[in-house]
PDB file of C-alpha atoms in Angstrom:
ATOM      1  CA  UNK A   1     188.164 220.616 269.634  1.00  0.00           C
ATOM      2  CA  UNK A   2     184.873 221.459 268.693  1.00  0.00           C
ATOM      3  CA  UNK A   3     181.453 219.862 269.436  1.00  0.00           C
ATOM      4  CA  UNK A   4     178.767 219.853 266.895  1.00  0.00           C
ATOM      5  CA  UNK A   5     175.517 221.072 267.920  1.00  0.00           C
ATOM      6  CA  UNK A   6     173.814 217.944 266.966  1.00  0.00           C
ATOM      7  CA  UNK A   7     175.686 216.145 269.786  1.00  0.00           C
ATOM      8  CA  UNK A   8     175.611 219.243 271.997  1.00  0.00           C
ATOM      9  CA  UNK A   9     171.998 218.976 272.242  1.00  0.00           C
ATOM     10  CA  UNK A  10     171.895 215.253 272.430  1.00  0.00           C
ATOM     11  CA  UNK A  11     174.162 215.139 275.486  1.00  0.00           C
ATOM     12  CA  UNK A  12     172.575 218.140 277.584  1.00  0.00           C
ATOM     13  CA  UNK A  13     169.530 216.587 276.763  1.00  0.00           C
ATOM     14  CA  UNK A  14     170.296 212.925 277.727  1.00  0.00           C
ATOM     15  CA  UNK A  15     171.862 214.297 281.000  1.00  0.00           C
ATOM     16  CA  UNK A  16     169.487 216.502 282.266  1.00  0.00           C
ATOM     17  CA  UNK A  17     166.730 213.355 281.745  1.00  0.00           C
ATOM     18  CA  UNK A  18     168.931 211.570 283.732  1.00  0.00           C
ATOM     19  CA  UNK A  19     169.332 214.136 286.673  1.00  0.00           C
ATOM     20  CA  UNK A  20     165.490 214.294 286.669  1.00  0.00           C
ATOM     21  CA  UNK A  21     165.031 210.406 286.942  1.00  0.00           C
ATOM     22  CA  UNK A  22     167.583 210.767 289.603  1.00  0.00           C
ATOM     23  CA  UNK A  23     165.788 213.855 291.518  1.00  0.00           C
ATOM     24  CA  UNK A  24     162.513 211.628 291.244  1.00  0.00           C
ATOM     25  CA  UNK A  25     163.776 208.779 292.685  1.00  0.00           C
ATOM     26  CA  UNK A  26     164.620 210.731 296.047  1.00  0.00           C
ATOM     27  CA  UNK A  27     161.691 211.671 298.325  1.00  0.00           C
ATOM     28  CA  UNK A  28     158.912 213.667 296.316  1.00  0.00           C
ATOM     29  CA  UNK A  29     156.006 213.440 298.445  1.00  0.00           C
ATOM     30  CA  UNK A  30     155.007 213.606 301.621  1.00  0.00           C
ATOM     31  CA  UNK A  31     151.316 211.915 302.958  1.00  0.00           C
ATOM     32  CA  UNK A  32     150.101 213.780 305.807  1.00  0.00           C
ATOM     33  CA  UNK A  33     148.047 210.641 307.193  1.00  0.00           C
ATOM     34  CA  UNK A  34     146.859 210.819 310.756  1.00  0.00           C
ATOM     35  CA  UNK A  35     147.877 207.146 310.233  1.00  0.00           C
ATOM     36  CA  UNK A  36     150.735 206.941 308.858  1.00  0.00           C
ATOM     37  CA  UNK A  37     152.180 209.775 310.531  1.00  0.00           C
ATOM     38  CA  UNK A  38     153.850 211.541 307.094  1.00  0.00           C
ATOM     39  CA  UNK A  39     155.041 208.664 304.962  1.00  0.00           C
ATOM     40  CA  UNK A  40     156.936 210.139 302.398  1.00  0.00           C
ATOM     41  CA  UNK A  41     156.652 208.706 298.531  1.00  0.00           C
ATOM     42  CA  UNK A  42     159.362 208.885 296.004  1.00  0.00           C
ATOM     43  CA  UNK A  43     158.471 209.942 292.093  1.00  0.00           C
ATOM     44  CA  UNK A  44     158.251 206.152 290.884  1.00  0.00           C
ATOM     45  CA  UNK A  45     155.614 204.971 293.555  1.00  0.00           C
ATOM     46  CA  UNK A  46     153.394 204.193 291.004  1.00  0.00           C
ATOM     47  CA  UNK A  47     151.029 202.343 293.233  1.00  0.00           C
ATOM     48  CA  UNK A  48     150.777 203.368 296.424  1.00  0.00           C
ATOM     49  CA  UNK A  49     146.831 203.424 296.603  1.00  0.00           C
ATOM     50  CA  UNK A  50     146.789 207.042 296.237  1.00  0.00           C
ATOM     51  CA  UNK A  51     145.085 209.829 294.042  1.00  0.00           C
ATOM     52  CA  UNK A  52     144.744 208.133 290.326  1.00  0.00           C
ATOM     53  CA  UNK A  53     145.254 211.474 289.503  1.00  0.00           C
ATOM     54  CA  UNK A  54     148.720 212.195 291.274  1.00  0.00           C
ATOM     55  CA  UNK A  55     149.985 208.803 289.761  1.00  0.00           C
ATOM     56  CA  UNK A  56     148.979 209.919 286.551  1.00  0.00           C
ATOM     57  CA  UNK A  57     151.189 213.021 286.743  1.00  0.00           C
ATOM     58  CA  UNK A  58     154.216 211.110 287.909  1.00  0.00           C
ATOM     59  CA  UNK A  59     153.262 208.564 285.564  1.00  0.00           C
ATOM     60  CA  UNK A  60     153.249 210.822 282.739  1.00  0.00           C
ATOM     61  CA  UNK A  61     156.123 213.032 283.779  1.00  0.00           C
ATOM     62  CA  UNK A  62     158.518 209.590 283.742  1.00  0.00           C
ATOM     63  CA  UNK A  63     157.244 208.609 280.379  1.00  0.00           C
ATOM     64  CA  UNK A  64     157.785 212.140 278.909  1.00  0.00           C
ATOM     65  CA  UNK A  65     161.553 211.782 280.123  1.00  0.00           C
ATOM     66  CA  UNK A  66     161.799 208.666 278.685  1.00  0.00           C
ATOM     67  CA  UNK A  67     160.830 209.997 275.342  1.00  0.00           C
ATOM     68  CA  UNK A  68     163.593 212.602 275.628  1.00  0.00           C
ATOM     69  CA  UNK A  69     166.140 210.384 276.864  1.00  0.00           C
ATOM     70  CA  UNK A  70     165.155 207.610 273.805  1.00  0.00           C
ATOM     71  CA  UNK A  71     164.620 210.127 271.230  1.00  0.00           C
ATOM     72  CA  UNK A  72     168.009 211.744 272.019  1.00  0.00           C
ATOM     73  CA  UNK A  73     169.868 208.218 272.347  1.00  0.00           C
ATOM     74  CA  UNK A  74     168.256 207.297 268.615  1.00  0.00           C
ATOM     75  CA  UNK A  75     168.848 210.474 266.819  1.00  0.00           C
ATOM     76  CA  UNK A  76     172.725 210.219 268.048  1.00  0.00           C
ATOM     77  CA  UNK A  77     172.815 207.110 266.102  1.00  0.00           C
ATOM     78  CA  UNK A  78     170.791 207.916 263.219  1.00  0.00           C
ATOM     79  CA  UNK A  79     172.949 210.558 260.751  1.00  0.00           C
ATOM     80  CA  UNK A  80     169.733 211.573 259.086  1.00  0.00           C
ATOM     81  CA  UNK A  81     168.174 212.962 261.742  1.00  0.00           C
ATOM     82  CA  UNK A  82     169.241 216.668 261.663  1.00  0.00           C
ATOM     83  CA  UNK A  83     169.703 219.393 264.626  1.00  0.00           C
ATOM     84  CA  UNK A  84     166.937 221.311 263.859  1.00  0.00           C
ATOM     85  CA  UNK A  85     164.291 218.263 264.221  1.00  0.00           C
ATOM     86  CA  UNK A  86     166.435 217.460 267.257  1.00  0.00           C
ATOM     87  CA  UNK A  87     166.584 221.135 268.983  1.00  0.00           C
ATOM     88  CA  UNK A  88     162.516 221.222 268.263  1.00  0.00           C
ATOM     89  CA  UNK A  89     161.682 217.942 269.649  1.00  0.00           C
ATOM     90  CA  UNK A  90     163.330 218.680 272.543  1.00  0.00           C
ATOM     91  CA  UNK A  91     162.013 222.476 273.271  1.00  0.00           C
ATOM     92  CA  UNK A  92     158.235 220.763 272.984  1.00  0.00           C
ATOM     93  CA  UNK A  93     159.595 217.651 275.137  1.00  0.00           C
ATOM     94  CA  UNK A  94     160.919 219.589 277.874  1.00  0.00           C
ATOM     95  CA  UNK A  95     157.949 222.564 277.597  1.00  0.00           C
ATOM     96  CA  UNK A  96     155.458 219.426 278.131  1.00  0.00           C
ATOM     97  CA  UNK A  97     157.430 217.567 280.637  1.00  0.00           C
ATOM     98  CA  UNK A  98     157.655 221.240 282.488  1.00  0.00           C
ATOM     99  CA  UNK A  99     153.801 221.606 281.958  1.00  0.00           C
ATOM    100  CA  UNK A 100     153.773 217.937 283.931  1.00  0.00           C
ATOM    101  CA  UNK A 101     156.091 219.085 286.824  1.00  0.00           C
ATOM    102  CA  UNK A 102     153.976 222.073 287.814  1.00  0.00           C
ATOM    103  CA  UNK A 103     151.436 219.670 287.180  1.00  0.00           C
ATOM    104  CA  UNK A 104     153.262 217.366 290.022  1.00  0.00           C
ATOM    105  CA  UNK A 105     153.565 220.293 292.189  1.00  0.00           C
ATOM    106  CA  UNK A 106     149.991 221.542 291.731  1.00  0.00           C
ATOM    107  CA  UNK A 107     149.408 217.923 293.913  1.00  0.00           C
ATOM    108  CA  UNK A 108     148.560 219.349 296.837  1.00  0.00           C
ATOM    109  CA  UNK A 109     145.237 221.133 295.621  1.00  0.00           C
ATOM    110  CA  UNK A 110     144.028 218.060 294.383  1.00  0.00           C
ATOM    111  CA  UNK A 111     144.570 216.317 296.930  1.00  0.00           C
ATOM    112  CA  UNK A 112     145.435 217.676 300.258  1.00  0.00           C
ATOM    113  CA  UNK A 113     146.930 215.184 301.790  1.00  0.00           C
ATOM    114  CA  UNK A 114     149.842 214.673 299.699  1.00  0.00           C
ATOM    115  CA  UNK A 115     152.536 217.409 300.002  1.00  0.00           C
ATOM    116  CA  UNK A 116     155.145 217.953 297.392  1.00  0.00           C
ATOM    117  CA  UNK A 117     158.877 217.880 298.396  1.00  0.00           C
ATOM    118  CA  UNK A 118     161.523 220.326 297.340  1.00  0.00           C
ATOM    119  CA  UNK A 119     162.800 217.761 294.298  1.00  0.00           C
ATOM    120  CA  UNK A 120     159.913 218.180 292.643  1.00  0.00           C
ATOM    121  CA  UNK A 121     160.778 222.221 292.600  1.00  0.00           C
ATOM    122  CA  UNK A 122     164.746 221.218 291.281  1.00  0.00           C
ATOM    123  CA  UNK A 123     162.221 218.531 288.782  1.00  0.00           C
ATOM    124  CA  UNK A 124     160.805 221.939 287.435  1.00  0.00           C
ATOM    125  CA  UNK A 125     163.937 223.920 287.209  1.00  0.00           C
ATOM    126  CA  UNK A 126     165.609 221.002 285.153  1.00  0.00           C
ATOM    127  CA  UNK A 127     162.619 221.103 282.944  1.00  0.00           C
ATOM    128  CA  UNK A 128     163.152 224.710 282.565  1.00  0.00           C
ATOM    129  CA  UNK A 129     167.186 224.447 281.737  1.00  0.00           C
ATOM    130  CA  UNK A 130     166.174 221.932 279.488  1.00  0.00           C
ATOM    131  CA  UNK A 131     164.258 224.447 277.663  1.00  0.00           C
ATOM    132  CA  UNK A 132     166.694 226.793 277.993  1.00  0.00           C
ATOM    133  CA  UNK A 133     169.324 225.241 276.603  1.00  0.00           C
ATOM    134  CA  UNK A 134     167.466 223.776 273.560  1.00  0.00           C
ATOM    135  CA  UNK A 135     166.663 227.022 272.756  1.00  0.00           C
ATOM    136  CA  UNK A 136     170.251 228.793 273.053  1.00  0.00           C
ATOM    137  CA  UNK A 137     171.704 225.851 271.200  1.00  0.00           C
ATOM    138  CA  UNK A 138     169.573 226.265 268.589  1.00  0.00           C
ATOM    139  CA  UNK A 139     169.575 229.940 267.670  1.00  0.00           C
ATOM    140  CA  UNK A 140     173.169 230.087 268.590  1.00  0.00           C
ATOM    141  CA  UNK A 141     175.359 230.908 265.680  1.00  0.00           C
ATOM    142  CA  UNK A 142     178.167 228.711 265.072  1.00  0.00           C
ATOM    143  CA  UNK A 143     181.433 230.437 263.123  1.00  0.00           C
ATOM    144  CA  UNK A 144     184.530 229.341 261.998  1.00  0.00           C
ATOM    145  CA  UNK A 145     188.438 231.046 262.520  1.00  0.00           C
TER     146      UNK A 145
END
């Protein structure tokens, strides 16, 4: 059985947008209040009356997955779409969604009382074997016995 590498990159893709959605929806952040005594904040608290500028990052980084996860979920769907525009959207999605989770981990110099969590460090690894793997599938060479 062999796999395309049209549907190769659409499924690593789609999964590893879904294992980031997952890792932000565990504990991300921690706020080091002398009043709340460390409340900790998952990825998709949107509006916890914090930093506008740590909910933008978040807010951004979510969107950017969705992108990858719609884009891929279309372009399985549509046979026109070939795997080159597919394996260079994706290696500028996931390089900007990356950009976005060091971004996310920057958080604590612009604000020091929130603390980023270790998912946001797995949230940048994914990003990176996202990249990776857009990349290998793309310049890999595919040959027939």
């Amino acid at each position: 059985m062999v796999i395309s590498k049209k549907k190769l990159l659409i499924i690593s893709s789609i999964t590893l947008a879904i294992f980031v959605f997952a890792l932000l929806g565990t504990p991300c952040y921690r706020y080091t209040s002398a009043i709340t005594g460390g409340t900790y904040y998952l990825g998709y608290d949107f509006g916890f009356g914090g930093n506008i500028i740590v909910e933008s990052f978040n807010t951004t980084l979510v969107s950017i997955l969705g992108i990858i996860a719609l884009f891929n979920l279309v372009s399985a769907f549509v046979p026109k779409i070939s795997e080159k525009t597919i394996a260079i959207t994706n290696i500028v999605s996931w390089s900007v969604a990356t950009i976005f989770s060091i971004c996310c981990l920057c958080v604590k110099y612009v604000n020091v009382s929130y603390n980023p969590t270790n998912s946001m460090i797995f949230v940048l690894l994914a990003g990176l074997v996202g990249i990776a793997s857009s990349i290998f599938i793309f310049v890999k060479n595919t040959t027939e016995d």
